[in-house]
PDB file of C-alpha atoms in Angstrom:
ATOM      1  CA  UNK X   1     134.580 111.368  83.135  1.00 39.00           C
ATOM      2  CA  UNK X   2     133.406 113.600  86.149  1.00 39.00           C
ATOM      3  CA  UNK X   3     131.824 109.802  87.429  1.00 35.00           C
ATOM      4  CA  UNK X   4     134.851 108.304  87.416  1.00 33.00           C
ATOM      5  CA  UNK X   5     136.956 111.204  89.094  1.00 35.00           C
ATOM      6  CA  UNK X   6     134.223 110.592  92.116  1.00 32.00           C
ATOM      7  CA  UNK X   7     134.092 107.158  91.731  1.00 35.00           C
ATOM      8  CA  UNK X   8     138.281 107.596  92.644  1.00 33.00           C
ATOM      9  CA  UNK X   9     138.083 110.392  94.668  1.00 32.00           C
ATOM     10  CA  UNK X  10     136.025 108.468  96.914  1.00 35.00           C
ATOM     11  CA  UNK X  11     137.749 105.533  97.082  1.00 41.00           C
ATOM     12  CA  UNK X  12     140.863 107.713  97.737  1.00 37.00           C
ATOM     13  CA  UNK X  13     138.751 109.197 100.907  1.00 38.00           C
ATOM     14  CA  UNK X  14     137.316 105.798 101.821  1.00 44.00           C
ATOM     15  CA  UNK X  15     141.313 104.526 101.949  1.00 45.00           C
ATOM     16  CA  UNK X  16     142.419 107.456 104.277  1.00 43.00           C
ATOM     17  CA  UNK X  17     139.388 107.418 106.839  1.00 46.00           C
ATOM     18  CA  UNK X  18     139.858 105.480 109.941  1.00 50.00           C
ATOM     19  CA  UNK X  19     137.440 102.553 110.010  1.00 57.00           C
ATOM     20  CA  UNK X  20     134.677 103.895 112.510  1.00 72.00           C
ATOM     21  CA  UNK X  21     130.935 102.783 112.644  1.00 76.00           C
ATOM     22  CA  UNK X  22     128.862 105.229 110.389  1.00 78.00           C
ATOM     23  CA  UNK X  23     124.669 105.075 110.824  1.00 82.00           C
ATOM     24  CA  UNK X  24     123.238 106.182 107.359  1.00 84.00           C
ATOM     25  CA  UNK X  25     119.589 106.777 107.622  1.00 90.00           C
ATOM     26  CA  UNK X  26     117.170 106.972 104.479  1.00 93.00           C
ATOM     27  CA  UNK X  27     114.861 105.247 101.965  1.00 93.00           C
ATOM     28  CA  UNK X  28     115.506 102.171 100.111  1.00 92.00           C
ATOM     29  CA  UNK X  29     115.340 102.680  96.529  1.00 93.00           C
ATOM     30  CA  UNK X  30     116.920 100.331  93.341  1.00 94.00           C
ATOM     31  CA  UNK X  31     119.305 101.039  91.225  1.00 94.00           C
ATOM     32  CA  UNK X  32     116.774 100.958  88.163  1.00 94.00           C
ATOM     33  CA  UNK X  33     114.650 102.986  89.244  1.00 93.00           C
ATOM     34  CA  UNK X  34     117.071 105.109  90.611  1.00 92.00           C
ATOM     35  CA  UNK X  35     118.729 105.726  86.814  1.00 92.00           C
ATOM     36  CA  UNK X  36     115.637 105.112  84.832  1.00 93.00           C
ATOM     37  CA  UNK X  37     113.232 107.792  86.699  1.00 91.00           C
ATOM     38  CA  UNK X  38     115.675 110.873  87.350  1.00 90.00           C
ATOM     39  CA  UNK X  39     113.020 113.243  86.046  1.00 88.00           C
ATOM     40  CA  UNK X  40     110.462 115.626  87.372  1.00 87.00           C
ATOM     41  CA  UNK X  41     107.320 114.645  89.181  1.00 82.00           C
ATOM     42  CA  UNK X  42     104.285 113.694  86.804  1.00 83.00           C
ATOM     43  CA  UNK X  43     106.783 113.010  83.877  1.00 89.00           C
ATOM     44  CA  UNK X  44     107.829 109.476  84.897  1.00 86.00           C
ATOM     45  CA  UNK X  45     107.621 106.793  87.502  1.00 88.00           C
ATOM     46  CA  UNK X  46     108.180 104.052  88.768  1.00 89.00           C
ATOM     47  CA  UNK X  47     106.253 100.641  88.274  1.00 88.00           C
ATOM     48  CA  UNK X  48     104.676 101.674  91.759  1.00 87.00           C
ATOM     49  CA  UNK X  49     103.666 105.258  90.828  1.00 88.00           C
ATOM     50  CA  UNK X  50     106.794 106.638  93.056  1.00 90.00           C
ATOM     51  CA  UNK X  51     109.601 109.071  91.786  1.00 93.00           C
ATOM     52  CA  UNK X  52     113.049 108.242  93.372  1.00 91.00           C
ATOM     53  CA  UNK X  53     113.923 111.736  93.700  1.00 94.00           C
ATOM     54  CA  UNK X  54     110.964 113.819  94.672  1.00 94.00           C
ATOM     55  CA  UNK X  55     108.997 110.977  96.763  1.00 93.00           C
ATOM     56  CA  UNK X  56     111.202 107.699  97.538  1.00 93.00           C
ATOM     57  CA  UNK X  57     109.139 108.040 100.860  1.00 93.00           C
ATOM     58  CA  UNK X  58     106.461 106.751  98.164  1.00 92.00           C
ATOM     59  CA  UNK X  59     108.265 103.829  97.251  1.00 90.00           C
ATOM     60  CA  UNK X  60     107.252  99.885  97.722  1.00 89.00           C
ATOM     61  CA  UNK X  61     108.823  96.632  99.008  1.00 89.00           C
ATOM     62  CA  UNK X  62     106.965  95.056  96.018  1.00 87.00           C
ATOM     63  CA  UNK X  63     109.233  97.215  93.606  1.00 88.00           C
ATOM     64  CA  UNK X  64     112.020  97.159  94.524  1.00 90.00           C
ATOM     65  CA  UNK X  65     111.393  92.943  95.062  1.00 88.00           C
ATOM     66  CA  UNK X  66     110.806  93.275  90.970  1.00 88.00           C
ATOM     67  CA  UNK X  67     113.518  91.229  89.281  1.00 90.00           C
ATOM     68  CA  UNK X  68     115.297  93.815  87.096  1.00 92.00           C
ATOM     69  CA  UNK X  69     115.400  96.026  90.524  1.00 90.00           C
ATOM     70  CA  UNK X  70     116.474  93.374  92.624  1.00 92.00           C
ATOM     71  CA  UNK X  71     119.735  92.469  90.129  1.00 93.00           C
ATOM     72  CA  UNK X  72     120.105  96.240  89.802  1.00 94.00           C
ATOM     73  CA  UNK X  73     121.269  96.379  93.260  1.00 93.00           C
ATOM     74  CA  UNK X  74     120.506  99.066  95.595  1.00 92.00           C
ATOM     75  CA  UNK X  75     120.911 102.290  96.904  1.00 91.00           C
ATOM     76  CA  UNK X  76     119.222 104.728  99.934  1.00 92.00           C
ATOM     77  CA  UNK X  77     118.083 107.962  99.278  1.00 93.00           C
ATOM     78  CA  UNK X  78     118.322 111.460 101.411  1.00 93.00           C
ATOM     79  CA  UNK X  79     115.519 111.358 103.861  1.00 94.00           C
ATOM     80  CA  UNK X  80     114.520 115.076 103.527  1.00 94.00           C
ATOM     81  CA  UNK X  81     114.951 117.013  99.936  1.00 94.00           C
ATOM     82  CA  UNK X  82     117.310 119.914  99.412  1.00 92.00           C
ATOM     83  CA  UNK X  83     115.735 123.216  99.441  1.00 92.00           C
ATOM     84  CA  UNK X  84     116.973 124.205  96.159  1.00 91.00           C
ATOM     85  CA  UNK X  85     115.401 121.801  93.940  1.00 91.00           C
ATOM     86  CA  UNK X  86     113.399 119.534  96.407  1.00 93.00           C
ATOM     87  CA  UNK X  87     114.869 116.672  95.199  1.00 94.00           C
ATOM     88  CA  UNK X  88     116.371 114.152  97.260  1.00 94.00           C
ATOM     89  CA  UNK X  89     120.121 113.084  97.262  1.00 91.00           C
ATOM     90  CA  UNK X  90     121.463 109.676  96.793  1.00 90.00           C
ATOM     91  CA  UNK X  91     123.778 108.749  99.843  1.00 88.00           C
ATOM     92  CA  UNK X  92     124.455 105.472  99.686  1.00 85.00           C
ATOM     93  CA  UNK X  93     125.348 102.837  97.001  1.00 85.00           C
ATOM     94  CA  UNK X  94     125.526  99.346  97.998  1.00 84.00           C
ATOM     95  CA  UNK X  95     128.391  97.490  95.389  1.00 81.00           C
ATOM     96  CA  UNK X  96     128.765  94.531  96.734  1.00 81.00           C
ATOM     97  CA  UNK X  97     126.530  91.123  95.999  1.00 85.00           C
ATOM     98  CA  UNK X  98     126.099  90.296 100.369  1.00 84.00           C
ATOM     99  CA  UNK X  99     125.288  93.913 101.226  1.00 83.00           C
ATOM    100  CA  UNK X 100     122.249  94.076  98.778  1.00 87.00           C
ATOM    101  CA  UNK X 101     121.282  90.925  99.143  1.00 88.00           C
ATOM    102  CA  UNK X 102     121.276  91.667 102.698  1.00 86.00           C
ATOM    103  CA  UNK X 103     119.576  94.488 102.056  1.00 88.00           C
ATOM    104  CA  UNK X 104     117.035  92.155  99.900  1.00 90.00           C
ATOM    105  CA  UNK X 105     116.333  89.780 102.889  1.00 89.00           C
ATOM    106  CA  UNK X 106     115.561  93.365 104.980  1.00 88.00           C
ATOM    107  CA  UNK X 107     112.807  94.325 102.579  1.00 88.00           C
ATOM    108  CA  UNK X 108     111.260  90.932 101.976  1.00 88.00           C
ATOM    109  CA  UNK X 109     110.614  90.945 106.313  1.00 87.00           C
ATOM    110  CA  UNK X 110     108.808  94.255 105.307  1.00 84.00           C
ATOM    111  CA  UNK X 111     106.841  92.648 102.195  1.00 79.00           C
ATOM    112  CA  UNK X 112     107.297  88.865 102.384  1.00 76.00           C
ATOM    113  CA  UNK X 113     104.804  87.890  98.911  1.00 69.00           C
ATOM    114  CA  UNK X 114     105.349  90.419  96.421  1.00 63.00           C
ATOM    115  CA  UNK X 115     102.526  88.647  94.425  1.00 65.00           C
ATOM    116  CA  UNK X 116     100.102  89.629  97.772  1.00 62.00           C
ATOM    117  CA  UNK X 117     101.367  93.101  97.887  1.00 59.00           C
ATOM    118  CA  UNK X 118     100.370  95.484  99.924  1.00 64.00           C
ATOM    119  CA  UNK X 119     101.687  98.768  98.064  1.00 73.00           C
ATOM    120  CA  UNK X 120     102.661 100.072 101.558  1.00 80.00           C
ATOM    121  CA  UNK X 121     105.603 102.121 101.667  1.00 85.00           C
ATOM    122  CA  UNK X 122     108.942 100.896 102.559  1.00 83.00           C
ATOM    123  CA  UNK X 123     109.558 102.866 106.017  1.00 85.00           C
ATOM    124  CA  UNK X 124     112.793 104.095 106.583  1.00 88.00           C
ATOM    125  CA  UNK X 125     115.983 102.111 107.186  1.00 87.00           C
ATOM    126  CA  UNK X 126     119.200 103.005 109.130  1.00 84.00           C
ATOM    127  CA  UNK X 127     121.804 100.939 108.196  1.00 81.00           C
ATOM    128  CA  UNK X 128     124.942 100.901 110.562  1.00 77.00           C
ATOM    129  CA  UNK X 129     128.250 100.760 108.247  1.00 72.00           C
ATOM    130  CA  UNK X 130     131.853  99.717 109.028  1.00 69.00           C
ATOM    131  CA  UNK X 131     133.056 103.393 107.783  1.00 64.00           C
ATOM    132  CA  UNK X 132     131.463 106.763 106.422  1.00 57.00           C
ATOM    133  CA  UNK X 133     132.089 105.708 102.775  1.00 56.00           C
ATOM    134  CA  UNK X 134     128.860 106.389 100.298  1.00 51.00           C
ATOM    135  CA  UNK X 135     130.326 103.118  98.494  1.00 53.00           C
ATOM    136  CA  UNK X 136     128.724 100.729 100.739  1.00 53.00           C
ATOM    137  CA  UNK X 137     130.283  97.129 100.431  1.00 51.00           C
ATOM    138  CA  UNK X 138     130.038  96.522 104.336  1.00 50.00           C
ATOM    139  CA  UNK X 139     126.620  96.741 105.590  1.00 54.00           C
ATOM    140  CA  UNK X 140     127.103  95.101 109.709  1.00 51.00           C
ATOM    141  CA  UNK X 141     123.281  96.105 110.634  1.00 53.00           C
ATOM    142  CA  UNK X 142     119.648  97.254 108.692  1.00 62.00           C
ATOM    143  CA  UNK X 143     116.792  98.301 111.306  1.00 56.00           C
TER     144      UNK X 143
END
């Protein structure tokens, strides 16, 4: 219920906003690991021994190339942790099938044989966006 009063309250924002260029700057992390791992440190991970919310810093191109987190789709995480909790914040959430796949191409320049992995972190990306939605269906530029 709350979900989908975001989910329309921010398509209702998206809708009003002028259509500017927005930079969003974080790390890369899939949807599956994303929902499956939302717990504290030492408790769960993900297949590469990262936890999306306290250390997607520690996550890998050869994760998220993983089939199940490829066709999850993904997302980018905060690129500093609140000092509340010291978890990091979701702020982006790609919808659309050319932004990840875009997004998909990206990472496999980082990581091109996930079979010949390196288990290097993915670096951080800054995607340039055709408005300052967190729904991202309109990815122009990934660097």
């Amino acid at each position: 219920m709350i979900t989908t009063k975001l989910s329309l309250l921010l398509a209702a924002t998206a809708a009003s906003v002028a259509h500017a260029e927005t930079e969003i700057t974080g790390y890369v992390m899939d949807k599956q690991c994303v929902y499956k791992y939302d717990c504290e440190p030492g408790v769960c991970e993900a297949p590469d021994g990262s936890n999306p919310f306290y250390g997607p810093e520690e996550h890998t191109p050869f994760c998220l190339q993983l089939l199940s987190c490829k066709r999850s789709g993904y997302t980018v995480m905060s690129t500093y942790p609140t000092e509340a909790d010291g978890k990091h914040s979701l702020i982006a959430n790609f919808t659309d099938d050319p932004s990840n796949k875009a997004m998909f191409n990206y990472i496999r320049k980082i990581e091109p044989s996930p079979r010949r992995a390196t288990k290097m972190p993915m670096p951080l990306v800054s995607i340039i966006v055709a408005d300052d939605s967190p729904i991202i269906d309109n990815i122009t530029q990934i660097s």
